[in-house]
Amino acid sequence: MTTKYTYNVRSWTNTITNTHFSQTLTYNLNGNIGTQQWTQNGKTRKYAFTYDNISRLKAANYTGDGNFSTGYSYDAHGNVIKLTRYGITASGVSDQIIDNLTFNYDGTGNQLKYIADAGPNVGLSTIADFKEFSEVTTSEFTYNKNGAIHIDLNKGQTVNYNSLNLPQEMLINNTSARGKTYYTYTATGAKLRVKHLSDPTLMVTPVKGTAEDASYRVQTSTDYAGNKIYENETLSKILTDNGYIEDSNYYFYIKDHLGNNRIVANAAGTVVQRNSFYPFGMTYGEESDLEQGKQPYKYNGKELDKMHGLNWYDYEARYMDPATIRFTSVDPMAEKYYSWSPYAYVGNNPMRFIDPTGMIWDDPNVAYKLKNKIDKKIESLKKDIADNQASLNKGGHSAKKIAKLEDKISDAKSRISNLNVSKGDIDKLGADQNNIYALSSISGGEHKVRQGSDGKIYIETSSDALSIHEIAHVRQSLDAGGLKFSPNGELKNSGIGIKGISNMEIEAYQKQYSLDESFPGRLNGRAIQGIDVHSVGNITDDKGRRVYEIIYQYSEAIKKAIKVNQKK
């Protein structure tokens, strides 16, 4: 199977073409997607999108078979206050309203108080519309002290969380189903195990819903061991970069521009799963329960947890409910977007942005913003040069002061030169026809480049300076003949030999330093000139372990050679 892509002059996806799925996008001048037309399962469909003045999606007007239109309105913080959704209400009927929601908040912030639904509760097992099992208008939702949903009366749900604010124990008990789920994670939040206990007498409609007692006679478990998925302690799937292996058979994802898995096909090209999505990720529910359950990775390639009617997407740092188009807990990086609700999904512009980890969204314009920051730093450094030069010209300084001013001027000039190279690096990546790059944020001072399962190259950092550092590594690799990744998907250093490897890291740290003077090693008062094989080789992590052992050994070899030469 071959998938072809075309792009417009701004490197935005224009068309995606595959035997089983094709898509055409048009754009507004500000970069928002104006229309999306796609052909899948022999049907051609189209959404025309409208936005408010701050690019929040207001409506997705549908044309094609049936009616899957949606409409949205928000408060000033980006909390949804009205939502209408059309779809399937009975077998063969797909043009009726299924959700007509009014959202009410606590009055002091962004937390839900209750949701009123003037639409029906669809009885089909394939439809995951909002189910109003509670009609309480005082308080249907309760949150824990960290801002995560603790009680949801509509689902009959109670959730307890661990120290990372991730679900640890979940009870669902309503008129359609009863069950309890336990979650196990690593210390860093990676999911290891999910165990479900269910009442078999209330598992007729899994998408609608299903506490530990004798009635929970059905127990299932899912274990996550790297890219291996075990169901009930038996190997079920091995995840690959663009699909998975199951029972010795290869299955492949065919994705749209957001990385949504629209088609799952086997190696023979036979389609085993088809997915069509509303803008915020809820599936149309046109296909059978058997087909929908073939594999769980759907919207943005995220795992959809349907058991007991949960219907939440796992975004790693938190979960998202596509029926209410909100995250279920606050953004761990909420302080970066204080003007937005910490529960809003991608600024309410889901056709343009994605959220790789539940912490920050992938903005195609972020590269332009980074270049603007570089330009501002260059102007600031030019002013510093002018001020220091004026001080030199004025005279009256000691020799020591003169040397210090000259060093500052030299350092600023070197930083400007590096920053101009970094701007060129950003342009080079943007012009790369073989790869799609995404800048995203991770915490803790970490930084890396990895290839995602969707084929994108993710540049994951915790600061703009570290983004420049990793972008330099990508450019180095492109210049060396192409990107090469380790078995765990991380970009390899493209240097040849120990000297080449050292030079690659030295250059990347010099680019990083040039933006904000950050460097994890010791410069010994030499500013950018202090970033060399010795300072880089001696960088250690928070446990005192050397980060670049091979560069450290090279540094020691150089020192030893210098001592030998001095004795001659």
Coordinates of C-alpha atoms in Angstrom, one line a residue:
M1 CA 0.0 0.0 0.0
T2 CA 1.3 3.4 -1.0
T3 CA 0.2 6.7 0.5
K4 CA 1.0 10.0 -1.3
Y5 CA 1.1 13.5 0.2
T6 CA 1.1 16.9 -1.4
Y7 CA 1.7 20.2 0.3
N8 CA 1.0 23.9 -0.4
V9 CA 3.7 26.6 -0.6
R10 CA 3.6 27.0 3.2
S11 CA 4.4 23.3 3.7
W12 CA 0.9 22.5 5.0
T13 CA -0.7 19.2 4.0
N14 CA -2.9 19.6 0.9
T15 CA -3.8 16.1 -0.1
I16 CA -3.4 12.5 1.2
T17 CA -4.1 9.8 -1.2
N18 CA -4.3 6.0 -0.6
T19 CA -6.4 3.3 -2.1
H20 CA -8.6 3.1 1.0
F21 CA -8.6 6.7 2.2
S22 CA -8.1 10.1 0.6
Q23 CA -8.3 13.6 2.0
T24 CA -8.2 17.2 0.7
L25 CA -7.7 20.2 2.9
T26 CA -8.2 23.9 2.2
Y27 CA -6.9 26.7 4.5
N28 CA -7.9 30.2 5.6
L29 CA -5.2 32.9 5.3
N30 CA -4.4 32.6 9.1
G31 CA -3.7 28.8 8.8
N32 CA -7.0 27.5 10.1
I33 CA -8.4 24.7 8.1
G34 CA -11.4 25.9 6.0
T35 CA -12.7 22.6 4.6
Q36 CA -11.9 18.9 4.9
Q37 CA -13.1 16.5 2.3
W38 CA -12.4 12.8 2.5
T39 CA -13.3 9.5 0.7
Q40 CA -13.5 6.3 2.7
N41 CA -15.5 3.1 2.4
G42 CA -16.8 4.3 -1.0
K43 CA -18.3 7.5 0.5
T44 CA -17.1 11.1 -0.1
R45 CA -17.8 13.5 2.8
K46 CA -17.0 17.0 3.7
Y47 CA -16.8 19.4 6.6
A48 CA -16.8 23.2 6.2
F49 CA -15.4 24.8 9.4
T50 CA -16.2 28.2 10.9
Y51 CA -14.2 29.9 13.7
D52 CA -14.6 32.8 16.1
N53 CA -12.3 35.8 16.3
I54 CA -9.7 33.9 18.3
S55 CA -9.7 30.8 16.1
R56 CA -11.9 28.6 18.2
L57 CA -14.0 26.1 16.2
K58 CA -17.6 27.3 16.1
A59 CA -19.2 24.9 13.7
A60 CA -18.4 21.9 11.5
N61 CA -21.0 21.9 8.8
Y62 CA -21.3 18.4 7.2
T63 CA -22.2 17.4 3.7
G64 CA -22.4 13.8 2.4
D65 CA -24.2 10.6 3.5
G66 CA -26.2 11.3 6.7
N67 CA -25.6 14.3 8.9
F68 CA -22.7 14.6 11.3
S69 CA -22.6 18.3 11.8
T70 CA -21.6 19.9 15.1
G71 CA -21.7 23.4 16.7
Y72 CA -19.9 24.9 19.7
S73 CA -19.8 28.0 21.8
Y74 CA -17.4 28.9 24.7
D75 CA -16.9 31.2 27.6
A76 CA -14.0 33.7 27.8
H77 CA -11.6 31.1 29.1
G78 CA -12.3 28.5 26.4
N79 CA -14.7 26.3 28.4
V80 CA -17.4 24.9 26.1
I81 CA -20.9 26.2 27.2
K82 CA -23.0 24.8 24.3
L83 CA -22.5 21.8 22.1
T84 CA -24.8 20.3 19.4
R85 CA -24.0 17.1 17.6
Y86 CA -25.9 15.2 14.9
G87 CA -25.4 11.5 14.1
I88 CA -26.9 8.1 14.3
T89 CA -29.9 7.5 16.5
A90 CA -31.1 4.2 15.1
S91 CA -29.9 1.6 12.6
G92 CA -29.8 3.3 9.2
V93 CA -30.8 6.7 10.6
S94 CA -27.8 9.2 10.7
D95 CA -29.3 12.7 10.4
Q96 CA -30.8 13.3 13.9
I97 CA -29.5 15.3 16.8
I98 CA -27.8 13.1 19.3
D99 CA -26.4 15.7 21.7
N100 CA -27.8 19.1 22.7
L101 CA -25.6 20.0 25.7
T102 CA -25.5 23.0 28.0
F103 CA -22.5 23.1 30.3
N104 CA -22.7 24.8 33.7
Y105 CA -19.6 25.6 35.7
D106 CA -18.9 26.2 39.4
G107 CA -18.9 30.0 39.0
T108 CA -15.4 30.4 40.4
G109 CA -13.3 28.7 37.8
N110 CA -13.2 26.1 35.0
Q111 CA -14.7 23.0 36.7
L112 CA -18.0 21.5 35.6
K113 CA -21.0 21.7 37.9
Y114 CA -23.5 19.8 35.7
I115 CA -24.4 19.2 32.0
A116 CA -28.0 19.3 30.7
D117 CA -28.8 17.3 27.6
A118 CA -31.9 18.2 25.5
G119 CA -31.0 15.4 23.1
P120 CA -31.7 11.7 23.4
N121 CA -29.5 9.0 25.1
V122 CA -28.8 6.9 22.0
G123 CA -29.4 3.2 22.8
L124 CA -27.1 1.7 20.1
S125 CA -24.1 0.0 21.5
T126 CA -21.8 1.6 18.9
I127 CA -22.7 5.2 19.7
A128 CA -20.7 7.0 22.4
D129 CA -22.8 10.2 22.7
F130 CA -23.1 11.9 26.0
K131 CA -25.3 9.9 28.3
E132 CA -27.3 11.9 30.8
F133 CA -28.0 9.2 33.4
S134 CA -28.2 11.9 36.1
E135 CA -30.5 14.9 35.8
V136 CA -29.2 16.6 38.9
T137 CA -28.8 20.4 38.4
T138 CA -26.9 21.2 41.6
S139 CA -23.6 19.2 41.3
E140 CA -23.1 16.2 39.0
F141 CA -19.3 16.6 39.0
T142 CA -16.9 16.7 42.0
Y143 CA -13.1 17.3 41.6
N144 CA -10.2 16.3 43.7
K145 CA -7.8 18.9 45.1
N146 CA -5.5 18.6 42.1
G147 CA -8.4 19.5 39.7
A148 CA -9.2 16.0 38.4
I149 CA -12.8 14.6 38.1
H150 CA -13.5 12.5 41.2
I151 CA -17.2 11.9 40.8
D152 CA -19.3 12.0 37.6
L153 CA -23.0 11.2 38.3
N154 CA -23.8 10.8 34.6
K155 CA -21.5 7.8 34.3
G156 CA -22.0 6.7 37.9
Q157 CA -18.3 7.1 38.1
T158 CA -15.9 7.6 41.1
V159 CA -12.1 8.0 40.3
N160 CA -9.2 7.9 42.8
Y161 CA -5.8 9.1 41.7
N162 CA -2.2 8.5 42.4
S163 CA 0.5 11.1 43.3
L164 CA 0.9 12.0 39.6
N165 CA -2.9 12.8 39.3
L166 CA -3.4 9.8 37.1
P167 CA -6.4 7.4 37.6
Q168 CA -5.5 4.6 40.0
E169 CA -8.9 3.1 40.8
M170 CA -12.1 3.7 38.9
L171 CA -15.7 2.6 39.8
I172 CA -18.5 2.9 37.3
N173 CA -22.0 1.9 38.5
N174 CA -25.1 2.9 36.5
T175 CA -28.2 1.4 35.0
S176 CA -26.4 0.0 32.0
A177 CA -23.2 -1.5 33.5
R178 CA -21.1 -1.9 36.6
G179 CA -17.4 -2.4 36.9
K180 CA -14.2 -1.5 38.6
T181 CA -10.8 -0.7 37.0
Y182 CA -7.3 -0.6 38.5
Y183 CA -4.4 1.2 36.9
T184 CA -0.7 0.6 37.5
Y185 CA 2.1 3.0 36.4
T186 CA 5.8 3.5 36.6
A187 CA 7.2 6.3 38.8
T188 CA 7.3 8.5 35.7
G189 CA 3.7 7.9 34.8
A190 CA 4.0 5.3 32.0
K191 CA 1.1 2.9 32.1
L192 CA 2.0 -0.7 32.9
R193 CA -1.2 -2.5 33.7
V194 CA -5.0 -2.1 33.6
K195 CA -7.2 -4.6 35.3
H196 CA -11.0 -4.7 34.8
L197 CA -13.6 -6.3 37.1
S198 CA -17.1 -6.4 35.6
D199 CA -20.6 -7.6 36.3
P200 CA -21.5 -9.8 33.3
T201 CA -25.2 -9.1 33.7
L202 CA -24.6 -5.5 32.8
M203 CA -22.2 -5.6 29.9
V204 CA -24.7 -5.6 27.0
T205 CA -23.7 -2.2 25.7
P206 CA -20.0 -1.5 26.5
V207 CA -19.9 2.0 25.2
K208 CA -22.7 3.1 27.6
G209 CA -21.1 2.0 30.8
T210 CA -20.5 -1.2 33.3
A211 CA -17.2 -1.8 42.4
E212 CA -15.6 -4.8 43.9
D213 CA -18.0 -7.5 45.2
A214 CA -19.2 -11.0 44.4
S215 CA -21.1 -9.8 41.3
Y216 CA -17.8 -8.9 39.5
R217 CA -17.2 -12.3 38.1
V218 CA -15.5 -11.2 34.9
Q219 CA -11.9 -10.2 35.2
T220 CA -9.7 -9.0 32.3
S221 CA -6.2 -7.4 32.3
T222 CA -4.0 -5.5 29.8
D223 CA -0.2 -5.2 30.4
Y224 CA 2.0 -2.8 28.6
A225 CA 5.7 -3.8 28.2
G226 CA 7.3 -1.4 25.8
N227 CA 5.7 -2.0 22.4
K228 CA 4.2 -5.3 23.5
I229 CA 0.6 -5.5 24.6
Y230 CA -0.6 -8.5 26.7
E231 CA -4.3 -9.3 27.1
N232 CA -5.0 -11.6 30.1
E233 CA -1.2 -12.4 30.3
T234 CA -1.1 -13.6 26.7
L235 CA 0.7 -11.6 24.0
S236 CA -1.9 -9.8 22.0
K237 CA -0.1 -7.1 19.9
I238 CA 3.4 -5.8 19.1
L239 CA 3.2 -2.1 18.2
T240 CA 5.3 -0.9 15.3
D241 CA 6.0 2.6 14.0
N242 CA 2.9 2.6 11.8
G243 CA 0.7 -0.3 13.0
Y244 CA 1.0 -3.5 14.9
I245 CA 1.6 -7.3 14.6
E246 CA -1.1 -9.6 15.8
D247 CA -1.1 -13.4 15.6
S248 CA 2.0 -13.1 13.2
N249 CA 0.0 -10.8 10.9
Y250 CA 1.0 -7.3 10.1
Y251 CA -1.5 -4.5 10.3
F252 CA -1.0 -0.9 9.0
Y253 CA -2.5 2.4 9.9
I254 CA -3.6 4.9 7.2
K255 CA -3.8 8.3 8.8
D256 CA -5.2 11.7 8.1
H257 CA -3.3 15.0 8.6
L258 CA -3.8 14.9 12.4
G259 CA -2.4 11.3 12.8
N260 CA -5.9 9.9 13.3
N261 CA -6.0 6.3 12.3
R262 CA -8.7 6.3 9.6
I263 CA -8.1 2.9 8.2
V264 CA -6.5 -0.3 9.6
A265 CA -5.5 -2.8 6.9
N266 CA -3.6 -6.0 6.9
A267 CA -0.5 -6.8 4.7
A268 CA -2.8 -8.0 1.9
G269 CA -4.6 -4.7 1.8
T270 CA -7.8 -5.9 3.4
V271 CA -9.5 -3.3 5.6
V272 CA -10.2 -4.5 9.1
Q273 CA -11.2 -1.2 10.8
R274 CA -12.6 2.1 9.5
N275 CA -12.9 5.2 11.6
S276 CA -14.6 8.5 10.9
F277 CA -14.4 11.2 13.6
Y278 CA -16.2 14.3 14.8
P279 CA -13.8 17.2 15.1
F280 CA -12.9 16.5 18.8
G281 CA -12.4 12.8 18.3
M282 CA -15.7 11.0 18.9
T283 CA -16.2 8.3 16.3
Y284 CA -19.3 8.2 14.2
G285 CA -20.1 4.7 15.4
E286 CA -21.2 3.5 11.9
E287 CA -19.3 0.2 12.1
S288 CA -20.1 -2.8 14.2
D289 CA -18.8 -3.3 17.8
L290 CA -16.6 -6.1 16.5
E291 CA -14.9 -3.8 14.0
Q292 CA -14.6 -0.9 16.4
G293 CA -13.0 -3.1 18.9
K294 CA -10.4 -4.6 16.5
Q295 CA -7.8 -2.2 17.9
P296 CA -8.1 0.8 20.3
Y297 CA -5.6 3.4 18.9
K298 CA -7.8 5.9 17.0
Y299 CA -7.9 9.7 17.4
N300 CA -4.4 11.2 17.3
G301 CA -3.3 7.6 17.5
K302 CA -4.3 7.6 21.2
E303 CA -5.7 4.6 22.9
L304 CA -9.5 4.8 23.4
D305 CA -10.6 3.2 26.7
K306 CA -14.2 2.0 26.1
M307 CA -14.5 -0.5 28.9
H308 CA -17.5 0.1 31.2
G309 CA -18.6 3.0 28.9
L310 CA -15.6 5.2 29.9
N311 CA -14.9 6.3 26.3
W312 CA -11.8 8.4 27.3
Y313 CA -8.7 8.9 25.2
D314 CA -5.4 8.3 27.1
Y315 CA -3.1 11.2 26.4
E316 CA -0.5 9.9 28.8
A317 CA -0.4 12.9 31.2
R318 CA -4.2 12.9 31.4
Y319 CA -7.4 11.7 29.7
M320 CA -9.7 13.4 27.3
D321 CA -13.5 12.9 26.9
P322 CA -14.5 13.4 23.3
A323 CA -18.2 13.5 24.2
T324 CA -17.7 16.7 26.3
I325 CA -14.6 17.8 24.3
R326 CA -12.6 18.4 27.5
F327 CA -9.7 16.9 29.4
T328 CA -10.7 15.3 32.7
S329 CA -7.9 16.9 34.7
V330 CA -5.9 20.1 34.5
D331 CA -3.0 20.7 32.2
P332 CA 0.3 19.8 34.0
M333 CA 1.8 22.8 32.1
A334 CA -1.2 25.1 32.8
E335 CA 1.1 28.0 34.0
K336 CA 2.2 28.4 30.3
Y337 CA -1.3 29.1 29.2
Y338 CA -2.9 31.0 32.1
S339 CA -5.4 32.7 29.9
W340 CA -6.9 29.4 28.8
S341 CA -9.0 26.9 30.7
P342 CA -6.7 24.1 31.8
Y343 CA -9.3 21.6 30.7
A344 CA -9.7 22.9 27.1
Y345 CA -8.5 20.6 24.3
V346 CA -5.9 22.3 22.0
G347 CA -7.4 25.8 22.4
N348 CA -10.6 24.5 20.9
N349 CA -9.1 24.3 17.4
P350 CA -8.9 20.5 16.9
M351 CA -8.6 20.5 13.1
R352 CA -5.3 22.4 13.2
F353 CA -3.6 21.3 16.5
I354 CA -3.0 18.1 18.3
D355 CA -1.8 17.3 21.8
P356 CA 0.9 14.6 21.8
T357 CA 1.1 14.1 25.5
G358 CA -1.8 15.9 27.1
M359 CA 0.5 18.8 28.0
I360 CA 1.1 20.9 25.0
W361 CA -0.2 21.0 21.4
D362 CA 1.7 20.6 18.2
D363 CA 1.4 24.1 16.5
P364 CA 2.6 24.3 12.9
N365 CA 3.4 28.0 13.5
V366 CA 5.6 27.3 16.5
A367 CA 8.7 27.3 14.3
Y368 CA 7.9 30.8 13.2
K369 CA 7.5 31.8 16.8
L370 CA 10.9 30.4 17.7
K371 CA 12.5 32.3 14.8
N372 CA 10.8 35.5 16.2
K373 CA 12.4 34.9 19.6
I374 CA 15.8 34.4 17.9
D375 CA 15.3 37.7 16.0
K376 CA 14.5 39.5 19.3
K377 CA 17.6 38.0 21.0
I378 CA 19.8 39.1 18.0
E379 CA 18.5 42.7 18.3
S380 CA 19.1 42.6 22.1
L381 CA 22.7 41.4 21.5
K382 CA 23.3 44.1 18.8
K383 CA 22.2 46.7 21.4
D384 CA 24.6 45.2 23.9
I385 CA 27.4 45.4 21.4
A386 CA 26.6 49.0 20.6
D387 CA 26.5 49.9 24.3
N388 CA 29.8 48.2 25.1
Q389 CA 31.5 49.7 22.0
A390 CA 30.3 53.2 23.0
S391 CA 31.8 52.6 26.5
L392 CA 35.1 51.6 24.9
N393 CA 35.0 54.6 22.6
K394 CA 34.4 56.9 25.6
G395 CA 37.7 55.7 27.1
G396 CA 39.0 56.1 30.7
H397 CA 38.9 52.4 31.4
S398 CA 41.6 50.2 33.0
A399 CA 43.2 47.5 30.9
K400 CA 41.2 44.9 32.8
K401 CA 37.9 46.7 32.1
I402 CA 38.8 47.1 28.4
A403 CA 39.5 43.4 28.1
K404 CA 36.2 42.6 29.7
L405 CA 34.3 44.9 27.4
E406 CA 36.1 43.4 24.4
D407 CA 35.3 39.9 25.5
K408 CA 31.6 40.8 25.9
I409 CA 31.5 42.2 22.4
S410 CA 33.3 39.1 21.0
D411 CA 30.9 36.8 22.9
A412 CA 27.8 38.7 21.6
K413 CA 29.1 38.6 18.0
S414 CA 29.7 34.8 18.3
R415 CA 26.1 34.4 19.7
I416 CA 24.6 36.4 16.8
S417 CA 26.5 34.3 14.3
N418 CA 25.2 31.1 16.0
L419 CA 21.6 32.4 16.1
N420 CA 21.6 33.2 12.4
V421 CA 22.7 29.6 11.8
S422 CA 19.9 28.4 14.0
K423 CA 17.4 30.4 11.9
G424 CA 18.8 28.7 8.9
D425 CA 18.4 25.3 10.6
I426 CA 14.7 26.0 11.2
D427 CA 14.3 26.9 7.5
K428 CA 16.1 23.8 6.5
L429 CA 13.8 21.5 8.5
G430 CA 10.8 23.3 7.0
A431 CA 12.0 22.7 3.5
D432 CA 12.7 19.0 4.1
Q433 CA 10.4 17.1 1.8
N434 CA 11.1 13.7 3.4
N435 CA 10.0 14.4 7.0
I436 CA 7.4 16.2 9.0
Y437 CA 8.7 17.9 12.2
A438 CA 6.8 18.7 15.4
L439 CA 8.1 20.8 18.3
S440 CA 6.6 19.7 21.6
S441 CA 7.3 20.2 25.2
I442 CA 8.4 17.8 27.9
S443 CA 9.3 18.7 31.5
G444 CA 12.4 18.3 33.7
G445 CA 15.0 19.8 31.5
E446 CA 15.0 16.8 29.2
H447 CA 15.5 17.1 25.4
K448 CA 15.5 14.6 22.6
V449 CA 14.5 13.9 19.0
R450 CA 12.4 10.9 18.4
Q451 CA 10.5 9.3 15.5
G452 CA 6.8 8.8 16.5
S453 CA 4.6 5.9 15.4
D454 CA 2.9 8.4 13.1
G455 CA 6.1 8.9 11.2
K456 CA 6.6 12.5 12.4
I457 CA 9.9 13.6 13.9
Y458 CA 9.2 14.9 17.4
I459 CA 11.6 17.5 18.8
E460 CA 10.8 17.3 22.5
T461 CA 12.4 19.9 24.8
S462 CA 11.6 21.9 27.9
S463 CA 12.9 25.3 26.7
D464 CA 13.4 27.3 23.5
A465 CA 17.2 27.1 23.8
L466 CA 17.0 23.3 24.0
S467 CA 14.8 23.3 20.9
I468 CA 17.6 25.1 19.1
H469 CA 20.0 22.5 20.5
E470 CA 18.0 19.6 19.1
I471 CA 17.2 21.3 15.8
A472 CA 21.0 21.7 15.3
H473 CA 21.3 17.9 15.7
V474 CA 18.6 17.3 13.1
R475 CA 20.3 19.6 10.7
Q476 CA 23.7 17.9 11.3
S477 CA 22.1 14.5 10.5
L478 CA 20.5 15.9 7.3
D479 CA 23.8 17.2 6.2
A480 CA 25.4 13.9 7.0
G481 CA 23.0 12.0 4.7
G482 CA 19.8 11.6 6.7
L483 CA 18.2 10.9 10.0
K484 CA 19.2 7.6 11.8
F485 CA 17.4 6.4 14.9
S486 CA 18.3 4.0 17.7
P487 CA 16.1 0.9 18.4
N488 CA 14.1 3.0 20.9
G489 CA 13.4 5.6 18.3
E490 CA 15.7 8.4 19.4
L491 CA 17.9 10.3 16.9
K492 CA 21.6 9.1 16.8
N493 CA 24.5 11.5 16.9
S494 CA 25.6 11.9 13.2
G495 CA 29.3 12.5 14.0
I496 CA 31.9 10.2 12.5
G497 CA 34.4 9.0 15.1
I498 CA 35.0 10.3 18.6
K499 CA 36.1 13.7 17.4
G500 CA 33.1 14.1 15.1
I501 CA 30.7 13.1 17.9
S502 CA 32.3 15.6 20.2
N503 CA 32.1 18.4 17.6
M504 CA 28.4 17.7 17.0
E505 CA 27.5 18.1 20.7
I506 CA 29.8 21.1 21.2
E507 CA 28.1 22.9 18.3
A508 CA 24.6 22.1 19.6
Y509 CA 25.4 23.4 23.1
Q510 CA 26.9 26.6 21.6
K511 CA 23.6 27.2 19.7
Q512 CA 21.7 26.6 22.9
Y513 CA 23.9 29.0 24.9
S514 CA 23.5 31.6 22.2
L515 CA 19.8 32.1 22.9
D516 CA 19.7 32.3 26.7
E517 CA 23.2 31.6 28.0
S518 CA 22.1 28.2 29.3
F519 CA 24.7 25.4 29.6
P520 CA 24.6 22.4 32.1
G521 CA 28.4 22.3 32.5
R522 CA 31.1 24.7 33.8
L523 CA 32.3 27.5 31.6
N524 CA 35.0 28.8 34.0
G525 CA 34.2 32.4 33.1
R526 CA 34.9 31.9 29.3
A527 CA 31.3 32.3 28.2
I528 CA 30.6 30.7 24.8
Q529 CA 34.3 30.0 24.3
G530 CA 34.1 27.7 27.4
I531 CA 31.9 25.3 25.6
D532 CA 34.5 22.8 24.3
V533 CA 35.3 19.1 24.5
H534 CA 36.3 19.4 28.2
S535 CA 33.2 21.2 29.5
V536 CA 30.9 19.0 27.4
G537 CA 32.7 15.9 28.4
N538 CA 32.2 16.7 32.1
I539 CA 28.5 17.3 32.0
T540 CA 26.7 15.2 34.6
D541 CA 23.1 14.3 35.3
D542 CA 21.2 15.0 38.6
K543 CA 22.8 11.8 40.0
G544 CA 26.3 12.8 39.2
R545 CA 26.7 10.4 36.2
R546 CA 28.5 11.6 33.1
V547 CA 26.1 12.2 30.2
Y548 CA 28.7 11.8 27.4
E549 CA 31.2 9.2 28.6
I550 CA 32.8 8.9 25.1
I551 CA 33.4 12.7 25.0
Y552 CA 34.8 12.6 28.5
Q553 CA 37.3 9.9 27.5
Y554 CA 38.2 12.0 24.4
S555 CA 38.8 15.0 26.7
E556 CA 41.0 13.0 29.0
A557 CA 43.0 11.7 26.1
I558 CA 43.6 15.2 24.9
K559 CA 44.7 16.3 28.3
K560 CA 47.1 13.4 28.5
A561 CA 48.6 14.2 25.1
I562 CA 49.1 17.8 26.1
K563 CA 51.0 16.7 29.2
V564 CA 53.2 14.4 27.2
N565 CA 54.0 17.1 24.7
Q566 CA 54.8 19.6 27.5
K567 CA 57.4 17.1 28.9
K568 CA 59.3 16.9 25.7

